[in-house]
Coordinates of C-alpha atoms in Angstrom, one line a residue:
M1 CA 0.0 0.0 0.0
I2 CA 1.3 3.4 -0.9
P3 CA 0.2 5.6 2.0
F4 CA -1.5 8.9 1.6
L5 CA 1.1 10.4 4.0
S6 CA 3.8 8.5 5.9
L7 CA 4.5 10.7 9.0
K8 CA 7.1 8.2 10.1
D9 CA 9.1 8.7 6.9
V10 CA 8.6 12.5 7.0
T11 CA 10.0 12.6 10.5
A12 CA 12.8 10.2 9.7
A13 CA 14.1 12.5 7.0
H14 CA 15.4 14.8 9.8
G15 CA 15.3 12.2 12.6
E16 CA 18.6 12.8 14.2
E17 CA 18.2 16.5 14.5
I18 CA 14.6 16.1 15.8
Q19 CA 15.8 13.6 18.4
A20 CA 18.6 15.9 19.5
A21 CA 16.2 18.8 19.8
V22 CA 13.8 16.8 22.0
K23 CA 16.6 15.5 24.1
R24 CA 17.8 19.1 24.7
V25 CA 14.4 20.1 25.9
V26 CA 14.0 17.1 28.2
E27 CA 17.4 17.6 29.8
S28 CA 16.8 21.3 30.2
G29 CA 14.0 20.8 32.7
W30 CA 12.0 23.7 31.2
Y31 CA 9.0 22.6 29.2
L32 CA 6.7 25.6 28.7
Q33 CA 7.3 29.2 27.7
G34 CA 11.0 29.0 27.5
N35 CA 13.9 29.6 25.1
E36 CA 12.6 27.1 22.5
N37 CA 9.3 29.0 22.1
T38 CA 11.1 32.4 22.0
S39 CA 13.4 31.0 19.3
F40 CA 10.7 29.5 17.2
E41 CA 8.4 32.5 17.4
K42 CA 11.2 34.8 16.2
N43 CA 12.3 32.4 13.4
Y44 CA 8.8 31.8 12.2
A45 CA 7.9 35.5 12.3
D46 CA 11.0 36.2 10.2
Y47 CA 10.2 33.4 7.8
I48 CA 6.6 34.5 7.3
G49 CA 7.5 38.2 7.1
C50 CA 5.7 39.5 10.2
S51 CA 6.8 41.5 13.2
Y52 CA 5.0 39.1 15.7
C53 CA 4.4 35.4 16.1
V54 CA 2.5 34.0 19.1
G55 CA 2.6 30.3 19.6
C56 CA -0.6 28.5 20.9
A57 CA -2.0 25.0 21.3
N58 CA -3.4 24.4 17.8
G59 CA -4.6 26.0 14.6
L60 CA -8.2 26.3 15.6
D61 CA -7.2 28.2 18.8
A62 CA -5.0 30.5 16.7
L63 CA -8.1 31.6 14.7
I64 CA -10.3 31.8 17.8
W65 CA -7.8 34.1 19.6
I66 CA -7.6 36.4 16.6
F67 CA -11.3 37.0 16.6
R68 CA -11.5 37.1 20.4
A69 CA -8.8 39.7 20.5
Y70 CA -10.7 41.9 18.0
L71 CA -13.7 41.6 20.3
E72 CA -11.7 42.5 23.4
L73 CA -10.1 45.4 21.5
G74 CA -13.5 46.8 20.4
V75 CA -12.8 46.2 16.7
M76 CA -15.8 43.8 16.5
K77 CA -18.8 43.0 18.6
P78 CA -21.0 39.8 19.0
G79 CA -23.2 39.4 15.9
D80 CA -20.9 41.1 13.5
E81 CA -20.4 39.2 10.2
V82 CA -17.4 37.5 8.8
I83 CA -17.2 36.4 5.2
V84 CA -15.8 32.9 4.9
P85 CA -15.5 30.3 2.1
A86 CA -18.4 27.8 2.0
N87 CA -15.9 25.0 1.1
T88 CA -13.5 24.9 3.9
Y89 CA -12.5 22.7 6.8
I90 CA -14.9 23.3 9.6
A91 CA -12.3 24.8 11.9
S92 CA -12.4 28.1 9.9
I93 CA -16.1 28.4 10.7
L94 CA -15.9 27.1 14.3
A95 CA -13.5 30.0 15.1
I96 CA -16.2 32.5 14.0
T97 CA -19.2 31.0 15.8
E98 CA -17.1 30.3 18.9
N99 CA -16.8 34.1 19.3
G100 CA -20.5 34.8 18.8
L101 CA -19.8 36.2 15.3
T102 CA -21.9 35.4 12.3
P103 CA -20.3 33.4 9.4
V104 CA -21.4 34.5 5.9
L105 CA -20.6 31.7 3.5
V106 CA -19.5 32.5 0.0
E107 CA -19.0 30.1 -2.9
P108 CA -15.5 29.3 -4.3
D109 CA -14.2 29.4 -7.8
I110 CA -14.7 25.9 -9.3
N111 CA -11.3 26.1 -11.0
T112 CA -9.2 27.1 -8.1
Y113 CA -11.3 25.9 -5.1
Q114 CA -10.5 29.3 -3.4
L115 CA -13.0 32.0 -2.3
D116 CA -14.4 33.6 -5.4
G117 CA -13.6 37.3 -5.1
T118 CA -16.3 38.2 -7.6
K119 CA -19.0 36.9 -5.2
I120 CA -17.9 38.7 -2.1
E121 CA -19.2 42.2 -2.5
A122 CA -22.8 41.0 -2.8
A123 CA -22.4 39.4 0.6
I124 CA -21.1 42.5 2.4
T125 CA -23.6 44.3 4.7
S126 CA -23.3 47.1 7.3
R127 CA -22.5 44.3 9.8
T128 CA -19.6 42.8 7.9
K129 CA -16.3 43.4 9.7
A130 CA -13.9 40.8 8.3
I131 CA -13.0 38.3 5.5
L132 CA -11.6 35.1 6.7
L133 CA -9.5 33.9 3.7
V134 CA -8.6 30.2 3.6
H135 CA -5.5 29.2 1.6
L136 CA -7.2 25.8 0.9
Y137 CA -5.0 22.8 -0.1
G138 CA -1.9 25.0 0.0
Q139 CA -2.8 27.5 -2.7
C140 CA -2.8 31.3 -2.2
A141 CA -6.4 32.5 -2.0
Y142 CA -5.5 36.2 -1.9
T143 CA -6.3 38.4 -4.9
D144 CA -6.0 42.2 -5.5
V145 CA -9.8 42.2 -5.8
I146 CA -10.2 40.8 -2.2
G147 CA -7.6 43.3 -0.9
G148 CA -9.5 46.1 -2.7
L149 CA -12.7 45.1 -1.0
C150 CA -11.1 45.1 2.4
E151 CA -9.9 48.6 1.8
K152 CA -13.2 49.8 0.3
Y153 CA -15.3 48.5 3.2
N154 CA -12.7 48.8 6.0
L155 CA -12.7 45.1 6.6
K156 CA -10.1 43.1 8.6
L157 CA -8.4 40.4 6.4
V158 CA -7.8 37.3 8.5
E159 CA -5.9 34.4 6.9
D160 CA -6.4 30.8 7.7
N161 CA -2.9 29.7 6.8
A162 CA -3.2 26.2 8.3
Q163 CA -2.5 24.5 4.9
A164 CA -0.1 27.0 3.2
H165 CA 3.1 27.4 5.2
G166 CA 5.6 29.0 2.8
C167 CA 3.2 29.9 0.1
R168 CA 3.7 33.3 -1.7
F169 CA 1.4 35.7 -3.5
M170 CA 2.7 36.4 -7.0
G171 CA 6.2 35.4 -5.9
G172 CA 6.3 38.1 -3.2
A173 CA 4.8 38.2 0.3
R174 CA 4.2 34.9 2.0
T175 CA 0.7 33.9 3.0
G176 CA 0.3 34.6 6.7
S177 CA 1.7 38.2 6.2
I178 CA -0.7 39.5 3.7
G179 CA -3.7 40.2 5.9
H180 CA -4.1 41.9 9.3
A181 CA -3.5 38.6 11.2
A182 CA -3.2 34.9 10.4
G183 CA -3.7 31.6 12.1
H184 CA -1.4 28.7 11.5
S185 CA -1.6 25.0 12.3
F186 CA 1.3 22.7 13.0
Y187 CA -0.8 19.5 13.2
P188 CA 1.6 16.6 12.3
G189 CA 0.2 16.2 8.8
K190 CA 0.8 19.8 7.8
N191 CA 3.7 20.9 5.6
L192 CA 5.3 22.3 8.7
G193 CA 4.1 19.7 11.3
A194 CA 5.0 19.1 14.9
L195 CA 5.0 15.8 16.7
G196 CA 1.6 16.7 18.2
D197 CA -0.8 19.7 18.1
G198 CA 0.5 23.2 17.8
G199 CA -0.4 26.5 16.3
A200 CA 0.5 30.2 16.0
V201 CA -0.8 33.7 15.2
T202 CA 1.3 36.0 13.0
T203 CA 0.6 39.7 12.7
N204 CA 2.2 43.1 12.4
D205 CA -0.3 44.6 14.9
E206 CA 1.5 44.8 18.3
Q207 CA -1.7 45.4 20.3
L208 CA -3.3 42.4 18.7
A209 CA -0.3 40.2 19.4
E210 CA -0.2 41.2 23.0
C211 CA -3.9 40.5 23.4
V212 CA -3.6 37.1 21.8
R213 CA -0.7 36.2 24.0
A214 CA -2.6 37.1 27.1
L215 CA -5.8 35.3 26.0
A216 CA -3.9 32.1 25.4
N217 CA -2.3 32.4 28.8
Y218 CA -5.4 32.4 31.0
G219 CA -5.9 36.1 30.1
S220 CA -2.8 37.1 32.0
T221 CA -0.3 39.8 31.0
R222 CA 1.9 39.1 34.0
K223 CA 1.9 36.3 36.5
Y224 CA -1.3 36.1 38.7
V225 CA -2.7 39.3 37.1
F226 CA -5.6 38.6 34.7
K227 CA -6.7 41.3 32.3
Y228 CA -9.0 39.0 30.2
I229 CA -11.1 35.9 30.8
G230 CA -8.7 33.7 28.9
R231 CA -7.8 30.0 28.5
N232 CA -4.8 27.8 28.5
S233 CA -3.5 27.5 25.0
R234 CA 0.2 27.4 24.7
L235 CA 2.8 25.8 22.4
D236 CA 5.0 23.5 24.5
E237 CA 8.8 23.6 24.3
I238 CA 9.2 20.2 22.7
Q239 CA 6.9 21.1 19.8
A240 CA 8.7 24.4 19.4
A241 CA 12.1 22.7 19.3
V242 CA 10.9 20.2 16.7
L243 CA 9.3 23.0 14.5
N244 CA 12.6 24.9 14.6
V245 CA 14.3 21.9 13.1
K246 CA 11.7 21.3 10.4
L247 CA 11.4 25.0 9.5
K248 CA 15.0 24.9 8.2
Y249 CA 13.9 22.4 5.6
L250 CA 10.5 23.7 4.7
D251 CA 11.4 25.4 1.4
E252 CA 13.3 22.4 0.3
D253 CA 10.4 20.1 1.2
T254 CA 8.0 22.4 -0.6
E255 CA 10.1 22.2 -3.8
R256 CA 9.9 18.4 -3.6
R257 CA 6.1 18.7 -3.2
R258 CA 6.0 20.8 -6.4
E259 CA 8.0 18.2 -8.2
V260 CA 5.4 15.6 -7.2
A261 CA 2.6 17.8 -8.4
R262 CA 4.3 18.4 -11.7
Y263 CA 4.7 14.7 -12.2
Y264 CA 1.0 14.1 -11.5
I265 CA 0.0 17.0 -13.9
D266 CA 2.3 15.9 -16.7
N267 CA 1.5 12.2 -16.5
I268 CA -2.1 11.7 -15.5
T269 CA -4.0 11.5 -18.8
N270 CA -7.3 9.9 -17.7
P271 CA -10.0 12.2 -19.1
A272 CA -12.3 11.3 -16.2
V273 CA -9.9 13.0 -13.7
I274 CA -9.9 16.8 -13.4
L275 CA -6.4 18.1 -12.4
P276 CA -5.6 21.3 -10.5
Q277 CA -5.1 24.4 -12.7
I278 CA -1.8 26.0 -11.7
Q279 CA -1.1 29.5 -12.9
D280 CA 1.7 30.4 -10.5
W281 CA 3.8 27.6 -9.0
Q282 CA 5.1 29.9 -6.2
A283 CA 1.5 30.5 -5.1
H284 CA 1.0 26.8 -4.3
V285 CA 2.8 24.6 -1.7
F286 CA 0.7 21.5 -2.3
H287 CA -0.3 20.6 1.1
L288 CA -2.7 18.4 -0.8
F289 CA -3.0 17.4 -4.4
P290 CA -6.8 17.5 -5.1
V291 CA -8.3 16.0 -8.2
R292 CA -12.0 15.8 -9.1
C293 CA -13.9 12.9 -10.6
A294 CA -17.7 12.6 -11.2
R295 CA -17.3 8.9 -10.0
R296 CA -15.0 9.8 -7.1
D297 CA -16.1 7.0 -4.8
E298 CA -15.5 4.4 -7.5
L299 CA -12.1 5.9 -8.3
Q300 CA -11.1 5.9 -4.6
K301 CA -12.1 2.2 -4.3
F302 CA -10.2 1.3 -7.5
L303 CA -7.1 3.0 -6.1
A304 CA -7.4 1.3 -2.7
D305 CA -8.0 -2.1 -4.4
N306 CA -4.7 -1.5 -6.2
G307 CA -2.7 -0.4 -3.2
V308 CA -3.0 3.4 -3.2
Q309 CA -4.4 5.2 -0.2
T310 CA -6.3 8.4 -0.8
V311 CA -8.4 10.8 1.4
I312 CA -11.4 13.0 0.7
H313 CA -11.1 16.7 1.6
Y314 CA -13.9 16.9 2.6
P315 CA -16.8 14.5 2.3
I316 CA -19.5 16.8 3.9
P317 CA -19.4 20.6 3.5
P318 CA -19.9 22.7 6.7
H319 CA -23.4 23.9 5.9
L320 CA -24.6 20.3 5.7
Q321 CA -23.0 19.2 9.0
E322 CA -25.3 18.3 11.9
C323 CA -23.6 20.8 14.3
Y324 CA -24.9 23.6 12.0
K325 CA -28.3 21.9 11.4
E326 CA -30.0 25.3 11.0
W327 CA -28.0 25.7 7.7
N328 CA -28.8 22.3 6.3
S329 CA -31.5 23.6 3.9
W330 CA -29.0 26.1 2.4
S331 CA -27.8 25.5 -1.1
F332 CA -24.2 26.0 -2.3
P333 CA -24.0 24.1 -5.5
I334 CA -20.3 24.7 -6.4
T335 CA -19.2 23.8 -2.9
E336 CA -21.4 20.7 -2.9
Q337 CA -20.0 19.7 -6.3
I338 CA -16.4 20.0 -5.0
H339 CA -17.2 18.0 -1.9
N340 CA -18.9 15.3 -4.0
E341 CA -16.0 15.0 -6.5
E342 CA -12.8 15.8 -4.7
L343 CA -10.1 13.2 -4.0
S344 CA -6.6 13.9 -2.6
L345 CA -3.8 11.8 -4.0
P346 CA -0.7 10.8 -2.0
M347 CA 1.4 13.9 -1.5
S348 CA 4.6 14.4 0.6
P349 CA 8.2 15.3 0.2
V350 CA 9.2 11.6 0.8
L351 CA 7.2 10.0 -2.0
T352 CA 9.5 8.0 -4.3
V353 CA 9.6 8.0 -8.1
E354 CA 8.4 4.4 -8.1
E355 CA 5.5 5.3 -5.9
L356 CA 4.5 8.2 -8.1
Q357 CA 4.7 6.0 -11.2
K358 CA 2.5 3.4 -9.7
V359 CA -0.1 6.0 -8.6
V360 CA -0.2 7.5 -12.1
S361 CA -0.4 4.2 -13.8
I362 CA -3.3 3.0 -11.8
I363 CA -5.2 6.3 -12.2
N364 CA -4.8 6.1 -16.0
Q365 CA -6.2 2.5 -15.9
F366 CA -9.4 3.6 -14.3
V367 CA -12.3 3.2 -16.8

């Protein structure tokens, strides 16, 4: 079986350095809010191109703290609206509703799977305060049209950069530095993945960064003094040390992902399979390699029967989930088409040429 993603092999690629980093933390006797966090936050802020990085427990918390900070700072109030893609992982939407804000779902572009900038303005009302832009599958979702709308209507641009570490907009700024603030996930399967959960907020807004850091530390700005009603959401020292190791190799790993994607695009010739459309290779870091097929479930079974593991991202769109049952009657046909047809092929920097050849061969045999 060719795995969809072998985390064991990904970790082994830098295994000695990772083990040395973990050992260093264990032997230091300092496991939270120490030098490893300070180092990683600086290194990641520099890498992304932001002034501030605040580590936290996971990617969902990162987004939650951004919106919560805007509430605490008086930039937003409960009931305000946040425009968000209808086709996203549910965490993007959970961060909005967790804060008593109202998600306004907008359809994606069927060709890019990213938020369709031409559909946003019609969804803006007097209550709209932000756009949550999701760089889905590792592709930059930002456009000048979206930036222009944020300026025109004085909206905060928040980036969900959980799947797009290292991605660039038109060869320039990295995602995570384009908007007013960004949430990042270091879940093990991400392009920059820890050995457990982890996340971060990046921003150039000093006041926002200070508020996020306090909220994620029980609401405390100094020990035993609590300015906000916060929670405990911190990146631990072991994960920070591991991420520091893997950050050094992120661009190299990304280039290998692009090589894998190029091989797929150049060699998959089955007309039943719709391949991604890539206009700018620097604007995609291929966290996933999504294809579409009208007979997706049959294709997935055919691949599994022939030793290739795939994953659907995602089988049920957010508006059809039970947790948002009040939305279940809503219709988002483009989103629903993507969720009915999408299939993610094996993608990682450790896939071998032989594995790629086998995946492509089997896909091209699917009738």
